[in-house]
Coordinates of C-alpha atoms in Angstrom, one line a residue:
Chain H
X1 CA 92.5 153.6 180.9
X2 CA 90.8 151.0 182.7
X3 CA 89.1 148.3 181.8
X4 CA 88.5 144.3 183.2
X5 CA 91.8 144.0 182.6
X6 CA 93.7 146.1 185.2
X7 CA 91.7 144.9 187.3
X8 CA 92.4 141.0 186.8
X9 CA 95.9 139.9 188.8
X10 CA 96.9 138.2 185.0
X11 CA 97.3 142.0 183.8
X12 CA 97.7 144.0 187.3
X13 CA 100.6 146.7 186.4
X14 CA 101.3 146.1 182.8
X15 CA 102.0 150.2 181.9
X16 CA 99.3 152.0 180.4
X17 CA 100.0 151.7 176.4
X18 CA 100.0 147.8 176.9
X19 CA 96.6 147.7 178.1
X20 CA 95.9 150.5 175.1
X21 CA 97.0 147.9 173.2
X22 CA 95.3 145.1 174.4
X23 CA 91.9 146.6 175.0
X24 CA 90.5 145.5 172.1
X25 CA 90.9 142.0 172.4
X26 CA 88.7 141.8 175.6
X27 CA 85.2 141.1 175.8
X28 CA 82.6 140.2 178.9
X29 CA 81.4 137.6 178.8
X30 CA 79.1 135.0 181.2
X31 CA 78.6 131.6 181.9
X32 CA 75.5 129.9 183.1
X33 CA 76.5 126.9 185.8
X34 CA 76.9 123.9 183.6
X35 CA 78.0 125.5 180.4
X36 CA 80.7 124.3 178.4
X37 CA 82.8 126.7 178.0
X38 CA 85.3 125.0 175.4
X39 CA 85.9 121.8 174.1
X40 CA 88.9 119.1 173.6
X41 CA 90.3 119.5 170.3
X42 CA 88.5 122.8 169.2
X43 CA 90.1 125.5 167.9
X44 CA 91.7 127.8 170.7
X45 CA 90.9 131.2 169.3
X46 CA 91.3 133.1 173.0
X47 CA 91.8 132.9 176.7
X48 CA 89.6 133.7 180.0
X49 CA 90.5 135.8 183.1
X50 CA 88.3 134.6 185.5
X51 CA 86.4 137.9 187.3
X52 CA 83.8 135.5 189.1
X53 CA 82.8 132.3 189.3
X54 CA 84.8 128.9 188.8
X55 CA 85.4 126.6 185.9
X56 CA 86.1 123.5 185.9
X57 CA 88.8 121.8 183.1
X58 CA 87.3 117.7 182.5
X59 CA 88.8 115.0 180.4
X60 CA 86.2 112.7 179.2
X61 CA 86.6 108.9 180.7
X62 CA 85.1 106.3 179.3
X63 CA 81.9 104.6 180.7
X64 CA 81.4 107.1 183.3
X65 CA 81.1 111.1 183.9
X66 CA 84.0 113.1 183.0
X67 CA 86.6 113.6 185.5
X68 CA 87.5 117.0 186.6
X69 CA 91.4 117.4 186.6
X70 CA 91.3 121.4 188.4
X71 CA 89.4 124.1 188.8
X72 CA 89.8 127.5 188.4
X73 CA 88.5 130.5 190.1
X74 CA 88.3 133.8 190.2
X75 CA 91.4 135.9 189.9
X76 CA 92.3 133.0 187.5
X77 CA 93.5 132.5 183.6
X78 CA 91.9 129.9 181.8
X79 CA 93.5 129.0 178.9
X80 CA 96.7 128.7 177.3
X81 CA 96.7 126.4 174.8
X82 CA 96.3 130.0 172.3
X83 CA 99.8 130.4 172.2
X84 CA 101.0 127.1 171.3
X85 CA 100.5 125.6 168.2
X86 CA 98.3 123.8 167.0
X87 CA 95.7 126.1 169.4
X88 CA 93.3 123.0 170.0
X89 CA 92.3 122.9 173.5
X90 CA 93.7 120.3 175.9
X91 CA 90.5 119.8 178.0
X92 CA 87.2 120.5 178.3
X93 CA 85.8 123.7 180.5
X94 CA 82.5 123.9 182.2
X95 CA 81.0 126.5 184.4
X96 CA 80.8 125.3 188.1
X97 CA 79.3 127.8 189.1
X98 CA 78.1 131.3 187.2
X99 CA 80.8 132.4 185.6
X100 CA 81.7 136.1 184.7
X101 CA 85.0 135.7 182.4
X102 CA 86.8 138.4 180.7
X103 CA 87.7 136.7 177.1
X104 CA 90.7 137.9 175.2
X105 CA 90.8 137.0 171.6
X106 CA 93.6 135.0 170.6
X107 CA 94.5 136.2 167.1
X108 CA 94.6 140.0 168.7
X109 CA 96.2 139.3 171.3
X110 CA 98.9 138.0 169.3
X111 CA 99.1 140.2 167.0
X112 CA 99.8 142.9 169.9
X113 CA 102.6 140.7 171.4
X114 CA 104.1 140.3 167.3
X115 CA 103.5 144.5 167.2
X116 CA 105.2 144.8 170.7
X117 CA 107.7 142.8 171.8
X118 CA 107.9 143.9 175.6
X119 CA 104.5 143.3 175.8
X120 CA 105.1 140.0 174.6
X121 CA 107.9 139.3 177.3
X122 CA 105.4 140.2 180.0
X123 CA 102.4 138.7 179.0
X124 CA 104.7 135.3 177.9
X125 CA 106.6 135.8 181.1
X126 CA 102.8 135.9 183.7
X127 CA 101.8 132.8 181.7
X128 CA 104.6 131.3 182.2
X129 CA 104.2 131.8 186.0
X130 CA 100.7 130.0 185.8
X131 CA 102.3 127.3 183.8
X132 CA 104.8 126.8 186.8
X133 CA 102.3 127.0 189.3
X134 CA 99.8 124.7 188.1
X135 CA 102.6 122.2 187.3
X136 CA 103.7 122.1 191.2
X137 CA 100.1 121.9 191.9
X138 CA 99.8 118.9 189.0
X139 CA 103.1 117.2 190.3
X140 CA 101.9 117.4 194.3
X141 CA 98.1 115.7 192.9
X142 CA 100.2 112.9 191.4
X143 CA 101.8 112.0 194.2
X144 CA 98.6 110.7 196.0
X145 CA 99.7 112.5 199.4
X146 CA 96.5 111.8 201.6
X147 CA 96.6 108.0 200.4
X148 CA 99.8 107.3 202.6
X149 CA 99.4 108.8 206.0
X150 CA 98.7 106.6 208.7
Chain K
X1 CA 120.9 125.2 211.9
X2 CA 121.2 126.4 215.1
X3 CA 121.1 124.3 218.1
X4 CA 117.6 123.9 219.4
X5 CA 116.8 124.4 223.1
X6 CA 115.0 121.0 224.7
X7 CA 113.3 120.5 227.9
X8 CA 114.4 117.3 230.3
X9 CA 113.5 114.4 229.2
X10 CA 112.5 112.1 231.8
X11 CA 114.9 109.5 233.5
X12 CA 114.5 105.3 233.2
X13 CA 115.1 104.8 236.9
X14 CA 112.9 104.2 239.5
X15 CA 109.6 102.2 240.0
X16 CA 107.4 102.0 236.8
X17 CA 106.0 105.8 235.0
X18 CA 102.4 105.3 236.1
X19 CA 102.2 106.7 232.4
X20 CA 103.2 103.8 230.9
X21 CA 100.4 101.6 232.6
X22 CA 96.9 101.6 230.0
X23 CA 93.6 102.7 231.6
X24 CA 90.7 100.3 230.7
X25 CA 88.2 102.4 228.2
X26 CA 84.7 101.7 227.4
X27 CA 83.8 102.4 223.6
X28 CA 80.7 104.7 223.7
X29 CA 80.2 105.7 220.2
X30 CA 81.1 104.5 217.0
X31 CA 80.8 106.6 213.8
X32 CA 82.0 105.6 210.1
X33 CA 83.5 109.0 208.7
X34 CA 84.5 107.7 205.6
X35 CA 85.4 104.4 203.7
X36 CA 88.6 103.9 206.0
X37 CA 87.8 105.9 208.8
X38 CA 85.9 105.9 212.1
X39 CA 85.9 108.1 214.8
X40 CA 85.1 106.6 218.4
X41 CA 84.0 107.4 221.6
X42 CA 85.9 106.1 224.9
X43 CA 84.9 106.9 228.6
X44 CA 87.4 105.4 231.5
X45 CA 85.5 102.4 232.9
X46 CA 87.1 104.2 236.9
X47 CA 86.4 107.8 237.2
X48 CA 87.2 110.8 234.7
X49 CA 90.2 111.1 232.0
X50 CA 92.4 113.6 233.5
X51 CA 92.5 117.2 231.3
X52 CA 93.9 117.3 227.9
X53 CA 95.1 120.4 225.6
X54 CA 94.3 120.4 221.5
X55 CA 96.7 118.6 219.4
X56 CA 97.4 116.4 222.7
X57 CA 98.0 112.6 221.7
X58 CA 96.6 109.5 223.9
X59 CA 98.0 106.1 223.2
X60 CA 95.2 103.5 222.3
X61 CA 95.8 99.8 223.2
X62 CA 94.1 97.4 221.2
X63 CA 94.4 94.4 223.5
X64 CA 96.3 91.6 222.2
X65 CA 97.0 93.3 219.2
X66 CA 98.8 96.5 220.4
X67 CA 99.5 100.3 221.1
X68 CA 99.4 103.5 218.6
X69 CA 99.7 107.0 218.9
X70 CA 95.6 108.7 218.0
X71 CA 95.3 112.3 218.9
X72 CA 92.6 113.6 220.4
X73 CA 89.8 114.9 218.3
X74 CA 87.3 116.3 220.8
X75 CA 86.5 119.0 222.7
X76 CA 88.7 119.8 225.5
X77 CA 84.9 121.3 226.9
X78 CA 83.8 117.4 227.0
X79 CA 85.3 116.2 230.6
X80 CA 83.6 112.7 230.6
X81 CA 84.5 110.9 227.3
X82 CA 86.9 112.0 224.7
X83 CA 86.9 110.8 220.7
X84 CA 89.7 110.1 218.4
X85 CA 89.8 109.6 214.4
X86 CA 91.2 106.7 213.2
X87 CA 92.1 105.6 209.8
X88 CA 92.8 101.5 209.2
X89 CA 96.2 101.3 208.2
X90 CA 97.4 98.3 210.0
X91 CA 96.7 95.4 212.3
X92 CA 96.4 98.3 215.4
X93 CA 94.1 100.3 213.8
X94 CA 92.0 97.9 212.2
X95 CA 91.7 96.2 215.3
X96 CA 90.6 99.8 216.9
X97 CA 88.2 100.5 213.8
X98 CA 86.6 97.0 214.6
X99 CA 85.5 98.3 217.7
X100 CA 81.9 98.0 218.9
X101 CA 80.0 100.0 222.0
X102 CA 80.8 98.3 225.1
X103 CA 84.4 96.9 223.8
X104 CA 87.6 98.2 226.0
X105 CA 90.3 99.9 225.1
X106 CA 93.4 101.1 226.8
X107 CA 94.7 104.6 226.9
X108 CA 97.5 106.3 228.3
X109 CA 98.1 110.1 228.2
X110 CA 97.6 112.7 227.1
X111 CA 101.0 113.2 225.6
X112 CA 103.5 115.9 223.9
X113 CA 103.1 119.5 223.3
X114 CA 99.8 121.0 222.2
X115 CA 98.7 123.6 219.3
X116 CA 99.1 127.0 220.9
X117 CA 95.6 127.9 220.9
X118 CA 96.4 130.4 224.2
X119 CA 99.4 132.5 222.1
X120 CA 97.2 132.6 219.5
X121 CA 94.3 134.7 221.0
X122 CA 94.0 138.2 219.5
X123 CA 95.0 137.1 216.4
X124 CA 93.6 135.4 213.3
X125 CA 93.9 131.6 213.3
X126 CA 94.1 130.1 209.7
X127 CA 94.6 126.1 209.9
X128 CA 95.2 124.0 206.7
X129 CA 94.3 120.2 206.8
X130 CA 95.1 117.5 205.0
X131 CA 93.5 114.2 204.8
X132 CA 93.3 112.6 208.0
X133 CA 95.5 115.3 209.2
X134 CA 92.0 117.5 210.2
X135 CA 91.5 115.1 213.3
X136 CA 94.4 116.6 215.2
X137 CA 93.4 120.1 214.2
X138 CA 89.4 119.4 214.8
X139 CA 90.0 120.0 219.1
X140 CA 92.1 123.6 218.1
X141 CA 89.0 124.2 215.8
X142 CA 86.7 123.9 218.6
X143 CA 88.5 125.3 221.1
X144 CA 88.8 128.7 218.4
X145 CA 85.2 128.3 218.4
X146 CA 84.1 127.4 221.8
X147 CA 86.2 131.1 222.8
X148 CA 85.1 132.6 219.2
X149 CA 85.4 136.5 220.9
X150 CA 89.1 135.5 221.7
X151 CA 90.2 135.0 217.7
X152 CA 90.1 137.4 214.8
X153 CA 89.5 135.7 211.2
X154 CA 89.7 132.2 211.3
X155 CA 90.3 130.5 207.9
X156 CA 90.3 126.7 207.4
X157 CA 91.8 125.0 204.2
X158 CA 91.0 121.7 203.7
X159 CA 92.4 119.3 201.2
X160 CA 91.4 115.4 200.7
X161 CA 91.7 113.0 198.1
X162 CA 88.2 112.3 197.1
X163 CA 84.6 113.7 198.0
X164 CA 84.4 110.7 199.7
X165 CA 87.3 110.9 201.8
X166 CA 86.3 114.4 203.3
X167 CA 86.5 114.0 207.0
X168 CA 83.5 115.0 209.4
X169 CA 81.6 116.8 206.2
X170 CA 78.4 117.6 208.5
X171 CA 80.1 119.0 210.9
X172 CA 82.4 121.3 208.3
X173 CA 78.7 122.3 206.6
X174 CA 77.7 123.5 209.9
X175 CA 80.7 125.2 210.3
X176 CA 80.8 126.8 206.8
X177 CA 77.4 128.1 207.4
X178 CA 79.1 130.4 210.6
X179 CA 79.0 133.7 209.4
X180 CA 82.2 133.7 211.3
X181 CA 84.2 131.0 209.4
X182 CA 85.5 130.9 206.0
X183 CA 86.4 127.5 205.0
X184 CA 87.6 126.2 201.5
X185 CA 87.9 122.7 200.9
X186 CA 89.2 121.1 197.8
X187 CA 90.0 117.4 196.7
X188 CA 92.4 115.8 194.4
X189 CA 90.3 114.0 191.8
X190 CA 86.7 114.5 191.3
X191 CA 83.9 113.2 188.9
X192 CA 81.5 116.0 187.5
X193 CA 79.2 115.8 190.5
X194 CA 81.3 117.4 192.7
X195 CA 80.8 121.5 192.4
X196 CA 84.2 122.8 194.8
X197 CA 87.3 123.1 193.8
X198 CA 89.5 120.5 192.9
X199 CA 93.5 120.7 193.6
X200 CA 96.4 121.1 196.0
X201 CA 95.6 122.6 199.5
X202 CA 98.3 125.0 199.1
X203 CA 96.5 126.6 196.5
X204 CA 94.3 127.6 198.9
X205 CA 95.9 129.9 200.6
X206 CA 96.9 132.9 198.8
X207 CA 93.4 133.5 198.6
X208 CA 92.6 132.7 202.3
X209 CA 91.4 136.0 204.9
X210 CA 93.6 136.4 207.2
X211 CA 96.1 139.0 208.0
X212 CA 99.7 137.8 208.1
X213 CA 101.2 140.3 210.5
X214 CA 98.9 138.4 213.7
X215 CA 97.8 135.3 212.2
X216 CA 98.9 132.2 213.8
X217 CA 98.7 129.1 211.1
X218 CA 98.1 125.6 212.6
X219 CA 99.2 122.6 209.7
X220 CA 98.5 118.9 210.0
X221 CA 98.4 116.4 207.0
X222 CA 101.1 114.2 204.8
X223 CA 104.4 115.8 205.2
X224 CA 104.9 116.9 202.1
X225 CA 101.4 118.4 202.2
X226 CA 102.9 120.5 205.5
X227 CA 106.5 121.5 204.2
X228 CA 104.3 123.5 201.0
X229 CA 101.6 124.3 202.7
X230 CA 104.4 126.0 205.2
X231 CA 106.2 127.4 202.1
X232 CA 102.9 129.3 201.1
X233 CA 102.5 130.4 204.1
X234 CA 105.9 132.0 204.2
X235 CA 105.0 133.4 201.0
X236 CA 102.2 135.0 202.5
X237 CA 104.4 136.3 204.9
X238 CA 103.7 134.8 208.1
X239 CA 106.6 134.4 210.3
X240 CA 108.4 130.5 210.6
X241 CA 107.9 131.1 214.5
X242 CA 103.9 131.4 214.3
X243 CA 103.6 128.5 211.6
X244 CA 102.4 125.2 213.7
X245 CA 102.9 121.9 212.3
X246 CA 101.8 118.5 213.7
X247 CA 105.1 116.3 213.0
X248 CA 104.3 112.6 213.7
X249 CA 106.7 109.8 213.9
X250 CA 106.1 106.0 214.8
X251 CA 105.5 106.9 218.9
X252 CA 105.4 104.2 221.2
X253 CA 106.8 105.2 225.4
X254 CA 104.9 108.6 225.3
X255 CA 107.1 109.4 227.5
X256 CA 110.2 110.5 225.5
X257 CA 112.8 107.9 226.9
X258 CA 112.1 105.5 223.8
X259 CA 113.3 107.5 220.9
X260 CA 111.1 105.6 217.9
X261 CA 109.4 109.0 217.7
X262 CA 112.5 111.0 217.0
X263 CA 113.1 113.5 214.1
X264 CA 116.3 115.7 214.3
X265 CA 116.9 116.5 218.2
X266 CA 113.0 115.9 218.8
X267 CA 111.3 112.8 220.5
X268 CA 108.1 114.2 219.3
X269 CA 105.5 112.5 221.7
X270 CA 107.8 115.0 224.0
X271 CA 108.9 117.9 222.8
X272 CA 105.6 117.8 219.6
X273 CA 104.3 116.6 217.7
X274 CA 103.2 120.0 217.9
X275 CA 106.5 122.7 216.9
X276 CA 106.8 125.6 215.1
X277 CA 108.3 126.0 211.8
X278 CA 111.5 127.8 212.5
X279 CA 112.5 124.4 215.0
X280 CA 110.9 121.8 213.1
X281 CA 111.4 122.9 209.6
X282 CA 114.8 122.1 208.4
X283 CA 114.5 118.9 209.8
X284 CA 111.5 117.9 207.6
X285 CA 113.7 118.3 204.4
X286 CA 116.2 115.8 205.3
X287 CA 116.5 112.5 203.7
X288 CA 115.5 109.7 205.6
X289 CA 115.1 111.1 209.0

């Protein structure tokens, strides 16, 4: 079968029955630039694989525009918070530029993880590789690199 | 880690290196790049600079005030005047950042081992930059595109702190809008008016065009920047021998008698800065040196 998802890295060579599975949790969706996407503190019924397009994840400062803490492009997953309770987005997410997102609902995707558990392995496994990846990225922003060479 | 293979270093004996004596400069241009940062323009005040290679390093005496190591950022095309980057850090280069046309400066060089922008033809060229660390690389960036037939793909990954702290932004716009450059710049921190990408540089580059098996990678920025920006590099699967870092340590002969400049069995304004990954690499992990 294929669908946005083999074709997205997050899901590249997951077998056949797993993307069965997961097929119905996917839907296309598109962004306008500028949209927000999701919101700090609402409820974090899905996640995004990123087809085209970038987002950008914000944290609101006070007495000035929000501050952009990463973006995310294409090839990308947006959105983890789904898995972990309590599911309330961590940041906000706006469209940089038009955005063309395959969203995956969060209470089906879950429930095929709960009705397979090797899916669940893999799919926890790849997001735990993006977890990794932007926390190297995360730890390498905080230490200020370009503010100390001469 | 195996015993690396040096060329002689010169000898202290004898009348004085003609090298160590400064040539009086004129300034000739004066640009503000960013907050910190200015790039000038110096022409000997006697006749022409001799030749210099990219990544090639001139030392700048601010008189009265002292010496540092600047590369040079210009053209090796330009055989009159030649320009170098400079961010104020300390008494030296704000003393050099204070300059104003018609001030002199002293310079002696060029110095150490350049980017190997010749070994490099017939490949692709990908070159990730750091902060500051684009000045070093801008000369190899011209030189790809002064002999643009010569290259395959060439990529450029740039990373600073801040939109404001992007380095020579006009001249990277008219380079991104080459059909025959792909360039991908991304900053640290960003407030919602910025629309690129925000994050590490290293990020950059599993998405970057270029084909591993013949690309040649040329890294300059903070240290750490260039041991993980080598790492993804690896991970691409270029080979340590055709990944090119710009090592820098505090240079002051030029000349490689001195040793302030050394890291490992390098004196860098000698054997580097420029070296390739497989020499200088394990070096660059070791505390303290």
């Amino acid at each position: 079968m294929t669908t946005e998802l083999t074709r997205h890295p997050f899901f590249a060579g997951l077998r056949e029955e797993e993307i069965n599975r997961l097929a119905p949790c996917e839907l296309g969706v598109s962004y306008d630039p500028d949209t927000l996407i999701f919101e700090t503190g609402g409820e974090a019924d899905c996640c995004y694989l990123i087809n085209r397009g970038n987002v950008a994840l914000e944290v609101v400062a006070p007495a000035g525009p929000p501050l952009v803490v990463e973006t995310i492009d294409d090839g990308g997953l947006l959105g983890w918070s789904w898995l972990i309770p309590p599911h309330r987005w961590q940041f906000d997410a706006r469209a940089v530029s038009h955005v063309e997102a395959t969203r995956i609902g969060a209470e089906c995707l879950r429930a095929a993880m709960a009705h397979d558990p090797s899916l669940a392995a893999e799919v926890t496994r790849r997001l735990a590789e993006v977890i990794a990846r932007r926390l190297h990225h995360t730890r390498l922003q905080l230490l200020d690199l370009y503010g100390q060479r001469s | 880690m195996s015993a690396p293979t040096l060329s002689p270093r010169p000898t202290t004996t004898g009348p004085v290196d003609e090298r160590l004596l400064p040539v009086p400069h004129r300034v000739v241009d004066v640009r503000r790049d960013t907050a910190d940062t200015m790039t000038i323009g110096l022409e000997p005040i006697h006749g022409m600079p001799p030749p210099f290679e990219p990544g090639q390093v001139d030392m700048l005496y601010a008189f009265g005030t002292g010496e540092v190591p600047i590369s040079i950022s210009s053209s090796t095309q330009v055989a009159d005047r030649r320009e170098y980057t400079i961010r104020r850090v300390g008494a030296v280069t704000t003393a050099l950042t204070n300059v104003e046309r018609g001030d002199r400066i002293g310079v002696r060089g060029p110095f150490g081992v350049p980017w190997p922008v010749e070994a490099a033809r017939g490949g692709d060229v990908v070159v990730i930059a750091g902060g500051i660390g684009l000045a070093p690389l801008r000369a190899a960036i011209l030189h790809v595109l002064e002999h643009r037939q010569a290259y395959g793909q060439l990529s450029l990954l740039y990373g600073a702190r801040t939109a404001g702290d992007i380095l020579y932004r006009e001249e990277l716009e008219t380079w991104r809008s080459r059909l025959d450059v792909d360039i991908d710049v991304t900053i640290d921190a960003a407030g919602s008016g910025w629309h690129g990408n925000v994050g590490v540089v290293t990020r950059l580059v599993p998405r970057a065009r270029f084909d591993e098996q013949r690309a040649t990678a040329l890294l300059c920025g903070p240290e750490v920047m260039m041991r993980y920006g080598a790492q993804a590099l690896l991970d691409r699967g270029i080979a340590p021998e055709r990944i090119f870092v710009s090592a820098e340590r505090n240079m002051l002969c030029g000349i490689g008698t001195c040793g302030h400049c050394q890291l490992g069995p390098y004196f860098l304004c000698h054997d580097g800065p420029v070296l390739s990954w497989d020499r200088v690499g394990p070096y660059m992990s070791v505390r303290e040196l």
